[in-house]
Backbone atoms as SQL, in Angstrom:
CREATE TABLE atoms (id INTEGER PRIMARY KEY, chain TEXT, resi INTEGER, resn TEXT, atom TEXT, x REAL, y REAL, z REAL);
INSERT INTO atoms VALUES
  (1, 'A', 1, 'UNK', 'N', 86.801, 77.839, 114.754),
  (2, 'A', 1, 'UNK', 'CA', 87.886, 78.752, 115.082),
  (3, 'A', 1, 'UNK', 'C', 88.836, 78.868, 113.892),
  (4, 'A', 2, 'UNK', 'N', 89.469, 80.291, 113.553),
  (5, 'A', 2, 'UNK', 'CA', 90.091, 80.314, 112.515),
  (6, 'A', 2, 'UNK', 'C', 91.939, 79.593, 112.858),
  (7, 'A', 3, 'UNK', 'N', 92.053, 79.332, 111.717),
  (8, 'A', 3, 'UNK', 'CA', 93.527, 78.648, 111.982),
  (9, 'A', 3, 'UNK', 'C', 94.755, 79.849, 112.440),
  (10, 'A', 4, 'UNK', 'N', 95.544, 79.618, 113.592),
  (11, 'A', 4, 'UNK', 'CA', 96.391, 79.874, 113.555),
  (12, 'A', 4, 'UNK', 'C', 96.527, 81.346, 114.491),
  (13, 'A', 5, 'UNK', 'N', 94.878, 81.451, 115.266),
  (14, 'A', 5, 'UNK', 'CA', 94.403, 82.609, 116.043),
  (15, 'A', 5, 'UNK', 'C', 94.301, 82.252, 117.133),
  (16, 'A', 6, 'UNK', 'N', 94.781, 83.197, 117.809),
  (17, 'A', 6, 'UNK', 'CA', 94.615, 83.376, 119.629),
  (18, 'A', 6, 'UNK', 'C', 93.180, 83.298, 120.612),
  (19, 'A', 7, 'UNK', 'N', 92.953, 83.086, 120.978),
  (20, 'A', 7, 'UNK', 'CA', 91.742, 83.299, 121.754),
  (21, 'A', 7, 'UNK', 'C', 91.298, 84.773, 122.030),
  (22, 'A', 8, 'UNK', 'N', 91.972, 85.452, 122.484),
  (23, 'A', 8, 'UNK', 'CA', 91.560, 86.892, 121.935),
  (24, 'A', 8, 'UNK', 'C', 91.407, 87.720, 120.902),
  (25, 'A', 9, 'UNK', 'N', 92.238, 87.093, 120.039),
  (26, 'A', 9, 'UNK', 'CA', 92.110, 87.740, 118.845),
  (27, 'A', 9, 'UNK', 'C', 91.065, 86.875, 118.170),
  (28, 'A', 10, 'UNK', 'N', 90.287, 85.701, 118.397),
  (29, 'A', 10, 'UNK', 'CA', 89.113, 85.063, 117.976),
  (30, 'A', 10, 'UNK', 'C', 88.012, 85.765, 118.298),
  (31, 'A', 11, 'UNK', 'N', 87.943, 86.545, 119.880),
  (32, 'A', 11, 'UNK', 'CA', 87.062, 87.175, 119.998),
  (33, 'A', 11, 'UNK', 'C', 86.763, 88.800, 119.428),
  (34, 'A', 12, 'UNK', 'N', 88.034, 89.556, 119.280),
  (35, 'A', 12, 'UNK', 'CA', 87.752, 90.667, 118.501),
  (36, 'A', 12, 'UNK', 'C', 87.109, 90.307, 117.200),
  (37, 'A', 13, 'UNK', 'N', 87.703, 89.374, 116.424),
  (38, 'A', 13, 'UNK', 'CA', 86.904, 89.265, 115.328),
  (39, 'A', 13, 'UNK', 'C', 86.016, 88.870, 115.244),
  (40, 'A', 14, 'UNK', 'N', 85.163, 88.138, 116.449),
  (41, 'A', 14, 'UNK', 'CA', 83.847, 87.947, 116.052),
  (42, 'A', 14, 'UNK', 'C', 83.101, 89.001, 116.373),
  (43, 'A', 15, 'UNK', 'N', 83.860, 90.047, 117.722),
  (44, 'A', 15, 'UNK', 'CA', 83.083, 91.225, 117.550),
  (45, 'A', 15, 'UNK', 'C', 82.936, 92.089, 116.190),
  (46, 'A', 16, 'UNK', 'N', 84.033, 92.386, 115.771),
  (47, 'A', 16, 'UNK', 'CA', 84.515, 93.038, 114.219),
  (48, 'A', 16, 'UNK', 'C', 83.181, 92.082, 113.165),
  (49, 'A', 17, 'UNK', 'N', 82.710, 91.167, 113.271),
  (50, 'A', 17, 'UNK', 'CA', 82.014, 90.613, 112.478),
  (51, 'A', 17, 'UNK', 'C', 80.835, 90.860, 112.453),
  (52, 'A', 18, 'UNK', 'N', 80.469, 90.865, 113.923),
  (53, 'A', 18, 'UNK', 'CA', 79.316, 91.204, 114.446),
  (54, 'A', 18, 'UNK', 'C', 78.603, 92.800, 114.324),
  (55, 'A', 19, 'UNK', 'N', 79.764, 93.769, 114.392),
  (56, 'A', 19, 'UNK', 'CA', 79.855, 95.126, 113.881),
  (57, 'A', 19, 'UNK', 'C', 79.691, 94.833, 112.484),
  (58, 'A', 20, 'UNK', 'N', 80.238, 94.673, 111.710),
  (59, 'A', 20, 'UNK', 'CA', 80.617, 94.865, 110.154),
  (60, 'A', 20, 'UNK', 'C', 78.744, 94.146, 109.871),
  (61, 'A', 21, 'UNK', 'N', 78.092, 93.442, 110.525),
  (62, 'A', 21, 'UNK', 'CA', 76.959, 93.174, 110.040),
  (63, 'A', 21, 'UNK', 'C', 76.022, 94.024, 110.557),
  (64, 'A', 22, 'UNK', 'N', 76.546, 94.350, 111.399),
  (65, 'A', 22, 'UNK', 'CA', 75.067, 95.895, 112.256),
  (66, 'A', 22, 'UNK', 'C', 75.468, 96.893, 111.494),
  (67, 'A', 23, 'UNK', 'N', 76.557, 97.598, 111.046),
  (68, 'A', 23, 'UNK', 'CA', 77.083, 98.628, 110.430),
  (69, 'A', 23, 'UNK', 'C', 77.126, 98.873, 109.214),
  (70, 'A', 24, 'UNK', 'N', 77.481, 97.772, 108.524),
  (71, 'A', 24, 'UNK', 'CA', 78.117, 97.857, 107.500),
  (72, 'A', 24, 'UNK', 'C', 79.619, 98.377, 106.979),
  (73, 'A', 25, 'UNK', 'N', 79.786, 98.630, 105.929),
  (74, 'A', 25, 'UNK', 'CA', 81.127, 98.496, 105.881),
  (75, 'A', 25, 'UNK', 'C', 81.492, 100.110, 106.210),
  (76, 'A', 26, 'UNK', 'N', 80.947, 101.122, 105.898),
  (77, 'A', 26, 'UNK', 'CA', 80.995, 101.748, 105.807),
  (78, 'A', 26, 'UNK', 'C', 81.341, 102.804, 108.074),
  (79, 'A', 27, 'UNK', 'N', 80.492, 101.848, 108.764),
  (80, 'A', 27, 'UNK', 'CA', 80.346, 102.126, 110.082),
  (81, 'A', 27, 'UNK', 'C', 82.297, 101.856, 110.492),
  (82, 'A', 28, 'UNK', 'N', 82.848, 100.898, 110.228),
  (83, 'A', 28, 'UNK', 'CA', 84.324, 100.617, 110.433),
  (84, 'A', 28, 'UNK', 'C', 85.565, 100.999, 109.663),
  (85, 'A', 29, 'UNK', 'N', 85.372, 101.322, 109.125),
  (86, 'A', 29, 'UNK', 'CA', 86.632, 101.553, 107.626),
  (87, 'A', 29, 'UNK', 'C', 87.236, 102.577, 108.789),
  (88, 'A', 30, 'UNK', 'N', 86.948, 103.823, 109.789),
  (89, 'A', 30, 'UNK', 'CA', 87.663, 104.862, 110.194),
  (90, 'A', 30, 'UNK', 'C', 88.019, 104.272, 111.568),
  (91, 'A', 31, 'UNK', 'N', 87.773, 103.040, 111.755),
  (92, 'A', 31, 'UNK', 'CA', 87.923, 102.456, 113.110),
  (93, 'A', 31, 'UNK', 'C', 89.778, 101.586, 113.069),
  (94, 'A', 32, 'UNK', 'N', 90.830, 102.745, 113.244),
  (95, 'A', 32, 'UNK', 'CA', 91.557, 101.740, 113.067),
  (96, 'A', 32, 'UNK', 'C', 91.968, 99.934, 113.951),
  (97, 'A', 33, 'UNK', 'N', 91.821, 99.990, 114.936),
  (98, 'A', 33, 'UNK', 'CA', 91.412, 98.815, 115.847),
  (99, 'A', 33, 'UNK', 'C', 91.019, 97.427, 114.961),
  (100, 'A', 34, 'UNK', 'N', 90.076, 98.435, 113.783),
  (101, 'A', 34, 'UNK', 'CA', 89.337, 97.172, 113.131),
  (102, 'A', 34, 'UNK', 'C', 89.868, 96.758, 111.718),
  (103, 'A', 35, 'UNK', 'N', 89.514, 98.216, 111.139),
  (104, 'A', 35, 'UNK', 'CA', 90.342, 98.416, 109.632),
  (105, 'A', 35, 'UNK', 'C', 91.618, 97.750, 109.466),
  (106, 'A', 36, 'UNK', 'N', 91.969, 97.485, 110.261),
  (107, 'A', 36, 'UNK', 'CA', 93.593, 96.584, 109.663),
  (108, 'A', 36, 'UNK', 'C', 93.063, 95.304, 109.593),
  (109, 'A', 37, 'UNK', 'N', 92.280, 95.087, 109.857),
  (110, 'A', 37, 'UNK', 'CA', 91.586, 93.519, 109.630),
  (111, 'A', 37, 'UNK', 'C', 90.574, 93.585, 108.433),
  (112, 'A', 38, 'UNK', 'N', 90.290, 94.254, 107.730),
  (113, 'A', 38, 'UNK', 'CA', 89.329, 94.566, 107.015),
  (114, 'A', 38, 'UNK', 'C', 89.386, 94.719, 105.496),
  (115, 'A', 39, 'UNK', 'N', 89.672, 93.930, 104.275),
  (116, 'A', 39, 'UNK', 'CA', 89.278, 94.469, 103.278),
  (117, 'A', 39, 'UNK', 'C', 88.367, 95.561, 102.568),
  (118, 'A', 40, 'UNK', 'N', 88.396, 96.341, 101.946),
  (119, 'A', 40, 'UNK', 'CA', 87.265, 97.270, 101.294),
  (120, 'A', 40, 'UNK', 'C', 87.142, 97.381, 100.124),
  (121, 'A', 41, 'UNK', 'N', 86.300, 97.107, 99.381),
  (122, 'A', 41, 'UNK', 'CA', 85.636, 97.167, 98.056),
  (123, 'A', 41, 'UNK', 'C', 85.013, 98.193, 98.099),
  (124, 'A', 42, 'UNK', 'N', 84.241, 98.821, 96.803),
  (125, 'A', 42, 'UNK', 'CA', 83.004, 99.606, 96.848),
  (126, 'A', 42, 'UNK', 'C', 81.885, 99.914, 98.002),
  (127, 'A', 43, 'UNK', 'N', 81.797, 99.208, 97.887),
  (128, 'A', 43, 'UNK', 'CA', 80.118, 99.232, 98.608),
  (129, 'A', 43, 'UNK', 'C', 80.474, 97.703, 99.556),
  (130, 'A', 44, 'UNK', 'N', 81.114, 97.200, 100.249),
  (131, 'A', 44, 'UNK', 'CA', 81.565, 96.372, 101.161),
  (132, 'A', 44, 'UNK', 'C', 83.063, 96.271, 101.373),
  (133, 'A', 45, 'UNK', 'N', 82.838, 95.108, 102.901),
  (134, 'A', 45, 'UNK', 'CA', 84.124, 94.927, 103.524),
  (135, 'A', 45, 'UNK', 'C', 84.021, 94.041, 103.743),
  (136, 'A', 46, 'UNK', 'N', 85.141, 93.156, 104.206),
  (137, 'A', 46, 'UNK', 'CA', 85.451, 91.795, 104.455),
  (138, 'A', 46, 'UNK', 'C', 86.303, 91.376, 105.289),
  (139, 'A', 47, 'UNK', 'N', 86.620, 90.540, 106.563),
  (140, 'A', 47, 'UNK', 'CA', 87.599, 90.492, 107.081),
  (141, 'A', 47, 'UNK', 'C', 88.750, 89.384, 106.223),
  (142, 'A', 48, 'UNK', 'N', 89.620, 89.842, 106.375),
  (143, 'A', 48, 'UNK', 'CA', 90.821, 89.017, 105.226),
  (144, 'A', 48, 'UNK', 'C', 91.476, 88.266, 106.253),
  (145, 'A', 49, 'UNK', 'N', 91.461, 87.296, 105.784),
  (146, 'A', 49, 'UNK', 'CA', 92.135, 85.973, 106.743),
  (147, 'A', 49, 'UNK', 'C', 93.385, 86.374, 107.054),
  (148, 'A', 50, 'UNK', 'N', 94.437, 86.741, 105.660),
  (149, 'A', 50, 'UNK', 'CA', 95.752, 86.560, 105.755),
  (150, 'A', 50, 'UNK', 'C', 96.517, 87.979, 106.701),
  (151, 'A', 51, 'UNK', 'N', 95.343, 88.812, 106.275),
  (152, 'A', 51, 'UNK', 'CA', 95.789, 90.142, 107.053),
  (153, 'A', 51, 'UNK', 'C', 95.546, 89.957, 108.863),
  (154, 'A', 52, 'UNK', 'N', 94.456, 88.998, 109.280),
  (155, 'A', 52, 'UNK', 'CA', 94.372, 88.171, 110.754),
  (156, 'A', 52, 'UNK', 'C', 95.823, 87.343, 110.788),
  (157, 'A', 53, 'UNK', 'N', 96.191, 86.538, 110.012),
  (158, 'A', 53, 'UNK', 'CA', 96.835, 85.751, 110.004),
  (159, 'A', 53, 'UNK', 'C', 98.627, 86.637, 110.563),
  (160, 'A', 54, 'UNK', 'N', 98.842, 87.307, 109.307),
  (161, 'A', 54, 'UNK', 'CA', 99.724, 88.174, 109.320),
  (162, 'A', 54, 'UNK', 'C', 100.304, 89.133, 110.776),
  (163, 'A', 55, 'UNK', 'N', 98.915, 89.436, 111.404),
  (164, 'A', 55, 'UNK', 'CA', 98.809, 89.985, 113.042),
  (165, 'A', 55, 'UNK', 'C', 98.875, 89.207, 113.906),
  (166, 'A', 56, 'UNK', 'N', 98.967, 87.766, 114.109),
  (167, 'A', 56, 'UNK', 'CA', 98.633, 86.918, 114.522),
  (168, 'A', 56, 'UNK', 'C', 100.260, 86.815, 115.285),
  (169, 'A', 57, 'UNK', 'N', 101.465, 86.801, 114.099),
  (170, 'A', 57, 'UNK', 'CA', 102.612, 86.444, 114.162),
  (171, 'A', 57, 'UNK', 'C', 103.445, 87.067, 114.945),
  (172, 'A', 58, 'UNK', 'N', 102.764, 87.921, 115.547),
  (173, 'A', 58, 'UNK', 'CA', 102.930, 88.768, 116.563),
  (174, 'A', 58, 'UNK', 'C', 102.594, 89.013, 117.798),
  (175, 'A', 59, 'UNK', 'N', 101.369, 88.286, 118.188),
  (176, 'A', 59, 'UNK', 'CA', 101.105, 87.860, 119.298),
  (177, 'A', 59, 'UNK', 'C', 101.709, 87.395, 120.520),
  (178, 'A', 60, 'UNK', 'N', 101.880, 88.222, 121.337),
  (179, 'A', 60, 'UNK', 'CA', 102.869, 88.281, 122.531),
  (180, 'A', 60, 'UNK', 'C', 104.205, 89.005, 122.441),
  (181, 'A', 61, 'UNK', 'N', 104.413, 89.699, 121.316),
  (182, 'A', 61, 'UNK', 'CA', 105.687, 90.097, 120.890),
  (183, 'A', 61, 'UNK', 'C', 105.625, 91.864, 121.083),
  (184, 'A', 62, 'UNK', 'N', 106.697, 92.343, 120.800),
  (185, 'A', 62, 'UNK', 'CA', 106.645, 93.724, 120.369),
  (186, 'A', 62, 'UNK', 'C', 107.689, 94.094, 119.776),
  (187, 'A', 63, 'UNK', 'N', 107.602, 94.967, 118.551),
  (188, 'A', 63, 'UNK', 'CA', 108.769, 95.171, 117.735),
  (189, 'A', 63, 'UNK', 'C', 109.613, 96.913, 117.975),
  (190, 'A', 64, 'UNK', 'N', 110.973, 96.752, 118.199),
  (191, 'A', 64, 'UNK', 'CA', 111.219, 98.323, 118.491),
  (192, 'A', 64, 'UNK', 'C', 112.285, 98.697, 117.065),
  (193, 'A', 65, 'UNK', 'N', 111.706, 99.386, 116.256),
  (194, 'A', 65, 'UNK', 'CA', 112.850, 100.213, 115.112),
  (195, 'A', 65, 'UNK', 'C', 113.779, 101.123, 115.534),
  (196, 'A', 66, 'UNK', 'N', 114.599, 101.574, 114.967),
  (197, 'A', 66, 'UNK', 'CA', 115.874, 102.716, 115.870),
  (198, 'A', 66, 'UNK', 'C', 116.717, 102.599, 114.979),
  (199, 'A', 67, 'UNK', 'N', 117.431, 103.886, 115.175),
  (200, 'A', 67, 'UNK', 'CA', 118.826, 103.533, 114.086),
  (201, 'A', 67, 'UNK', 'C', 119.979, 104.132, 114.806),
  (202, 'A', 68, 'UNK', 'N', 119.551, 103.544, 116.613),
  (203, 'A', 68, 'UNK', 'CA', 120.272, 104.001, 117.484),
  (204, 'A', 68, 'UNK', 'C', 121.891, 102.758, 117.352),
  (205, 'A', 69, 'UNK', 'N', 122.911, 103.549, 117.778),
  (206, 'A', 69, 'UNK', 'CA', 124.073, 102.208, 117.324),
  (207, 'A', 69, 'UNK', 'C', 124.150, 101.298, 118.780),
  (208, 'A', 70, 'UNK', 'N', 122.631, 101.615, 119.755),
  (209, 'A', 70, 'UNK', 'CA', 122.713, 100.891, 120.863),
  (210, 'A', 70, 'UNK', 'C', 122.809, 99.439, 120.420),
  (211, 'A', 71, 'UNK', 'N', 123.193, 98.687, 121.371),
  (212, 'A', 71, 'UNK', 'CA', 122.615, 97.265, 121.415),
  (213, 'A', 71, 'UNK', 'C', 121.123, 96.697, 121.285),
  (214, 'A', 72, 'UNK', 'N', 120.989, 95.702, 120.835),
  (215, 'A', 72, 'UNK', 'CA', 119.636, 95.235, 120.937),
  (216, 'A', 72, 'UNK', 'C', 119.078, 95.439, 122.991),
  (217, 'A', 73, 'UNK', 'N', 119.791, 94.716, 123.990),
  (218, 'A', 73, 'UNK', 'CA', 119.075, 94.845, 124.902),
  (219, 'A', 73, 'UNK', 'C', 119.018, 96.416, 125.353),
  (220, 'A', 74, 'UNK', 'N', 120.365, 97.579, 124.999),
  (221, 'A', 74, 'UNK', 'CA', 120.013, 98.501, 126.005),
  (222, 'A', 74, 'UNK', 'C', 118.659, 99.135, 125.110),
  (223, 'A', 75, 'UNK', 'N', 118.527, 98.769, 123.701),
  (224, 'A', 75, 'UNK', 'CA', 117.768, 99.430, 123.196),
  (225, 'A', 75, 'UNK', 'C', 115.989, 99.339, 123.644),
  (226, 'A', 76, 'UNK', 'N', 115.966, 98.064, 124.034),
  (227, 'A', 76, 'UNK', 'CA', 114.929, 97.322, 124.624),
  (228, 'A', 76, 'UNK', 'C', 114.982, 97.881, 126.362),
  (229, 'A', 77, 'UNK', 'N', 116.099, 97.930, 127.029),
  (230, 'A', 77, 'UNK', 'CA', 115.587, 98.522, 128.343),
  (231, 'A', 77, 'UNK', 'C', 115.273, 100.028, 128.136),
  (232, 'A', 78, 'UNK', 'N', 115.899, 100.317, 127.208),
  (233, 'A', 78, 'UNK', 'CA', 115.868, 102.201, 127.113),
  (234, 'A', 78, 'UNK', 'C', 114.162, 102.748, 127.076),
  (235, 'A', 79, 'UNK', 'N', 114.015, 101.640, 125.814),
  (236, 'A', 79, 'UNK', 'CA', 112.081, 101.716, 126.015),
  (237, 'A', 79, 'UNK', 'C', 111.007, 101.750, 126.581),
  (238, 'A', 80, 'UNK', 'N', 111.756, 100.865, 127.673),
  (239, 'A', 80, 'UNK', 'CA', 110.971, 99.843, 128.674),
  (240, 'A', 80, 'UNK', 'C', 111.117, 101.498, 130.121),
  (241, 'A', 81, 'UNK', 'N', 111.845, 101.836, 129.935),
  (242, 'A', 81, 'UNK', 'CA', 112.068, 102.966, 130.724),
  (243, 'A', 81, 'UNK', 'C', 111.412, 104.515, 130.026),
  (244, 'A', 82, 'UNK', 'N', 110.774, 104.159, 129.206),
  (245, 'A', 82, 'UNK', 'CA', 110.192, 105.488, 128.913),
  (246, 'A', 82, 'UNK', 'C', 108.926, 105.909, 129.890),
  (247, 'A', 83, 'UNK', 'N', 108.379, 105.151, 130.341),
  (248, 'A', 83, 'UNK', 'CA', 107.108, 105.429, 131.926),
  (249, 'A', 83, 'UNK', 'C', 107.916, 106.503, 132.501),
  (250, 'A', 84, 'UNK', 'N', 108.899, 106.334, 132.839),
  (251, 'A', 84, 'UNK', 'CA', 109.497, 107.497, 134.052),
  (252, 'A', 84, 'UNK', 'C', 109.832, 108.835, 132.776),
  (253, 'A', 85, 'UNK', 'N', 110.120, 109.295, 131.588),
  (254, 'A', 85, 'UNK', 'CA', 109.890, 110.689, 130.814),
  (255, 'A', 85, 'UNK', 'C', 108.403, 111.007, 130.993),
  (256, 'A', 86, 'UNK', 'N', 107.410, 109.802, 130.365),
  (257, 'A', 86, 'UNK', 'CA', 105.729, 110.371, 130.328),
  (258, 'A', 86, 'UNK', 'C', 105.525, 110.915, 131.743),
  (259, 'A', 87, 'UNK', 'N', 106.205, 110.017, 133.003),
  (260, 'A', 87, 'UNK', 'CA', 105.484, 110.106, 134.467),
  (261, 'A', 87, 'UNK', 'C', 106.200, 111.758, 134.478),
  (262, 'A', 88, 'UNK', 'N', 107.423, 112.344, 134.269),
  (263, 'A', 88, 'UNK', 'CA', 108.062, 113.481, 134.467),
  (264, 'A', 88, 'UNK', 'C', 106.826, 114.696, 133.264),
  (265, 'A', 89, 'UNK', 'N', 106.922, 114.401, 132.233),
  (266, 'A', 89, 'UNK', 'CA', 105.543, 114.948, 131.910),
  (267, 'A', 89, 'UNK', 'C', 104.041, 115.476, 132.488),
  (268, 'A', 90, 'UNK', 'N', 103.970, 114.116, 132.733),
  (269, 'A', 90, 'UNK', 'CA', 102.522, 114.419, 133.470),
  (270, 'A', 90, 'UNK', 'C', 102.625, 115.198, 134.750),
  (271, 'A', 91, 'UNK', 'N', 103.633, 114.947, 135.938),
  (272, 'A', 91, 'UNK', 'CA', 103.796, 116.024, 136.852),
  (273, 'A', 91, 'UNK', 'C', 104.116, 117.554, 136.420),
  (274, 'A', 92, 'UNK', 'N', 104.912, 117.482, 135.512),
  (275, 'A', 92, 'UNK', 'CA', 105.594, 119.036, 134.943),
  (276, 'A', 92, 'UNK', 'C', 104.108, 119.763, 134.631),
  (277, 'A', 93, 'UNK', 'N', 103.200, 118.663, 133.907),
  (278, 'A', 93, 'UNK', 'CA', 101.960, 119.522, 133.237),
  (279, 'A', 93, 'UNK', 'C', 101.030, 119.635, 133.825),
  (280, 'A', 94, 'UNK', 'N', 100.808, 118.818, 134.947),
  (281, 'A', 94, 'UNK', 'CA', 99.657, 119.463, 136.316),
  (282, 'A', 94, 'UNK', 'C', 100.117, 120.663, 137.403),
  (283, 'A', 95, 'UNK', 'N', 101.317, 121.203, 136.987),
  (284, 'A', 95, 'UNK', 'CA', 101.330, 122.443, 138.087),
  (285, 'A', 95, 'UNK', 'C', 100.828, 123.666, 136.513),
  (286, 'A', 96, 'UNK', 'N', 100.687, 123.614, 134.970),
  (287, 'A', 96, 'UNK', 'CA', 100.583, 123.910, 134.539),
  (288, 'A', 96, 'UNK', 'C', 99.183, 124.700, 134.652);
């Protein structure tokens, strides 16, 4: 097991590994899911530890940017409340 990885994220990459050897490098590079894990050279790819590593540090987290002068929490509930705009969407666009 690689250092410092989740149990799920152990298993994408062994899928990603398992692909990158049926495929080649060339089958994933447009796969973003995968490509962020992925070095590319010429004519190969590689999964890069530090770029796993780097995603890793994030695991269980989620990051919100804004350059709203809200607070950190309303800015975080404001988000957390965006389901009810998409849900007003999706009704507005099925009588469409």
């Amino acid at each position: 097991m690689r250092k410092n990885v989740t149990v799920l994220l152990e298993l994408v990459l062994d899928k990603l590994q398992a692909k990158l050897d049926k495929l080649g490098p060339s089958g994933l590079v447009k796969n973003r899911a995968y490509s962020k894990f992925l070095t590319v050279d010429k004519a190969s790819a590689r999964i890069d530890e530090a770029k796993v590593a780097e995603d890793a540090k994030f695991d269980g987290k989620y990051a919100i940017r804004t350059n709203s002068e809200l607070s950190d929490d309303e800015v975080a509930l404001a988000y957390k409340e965006l389901w009810r705009v998409e849900e007003a969407f999706r009704n507005l666009k099925s009588g469409l």
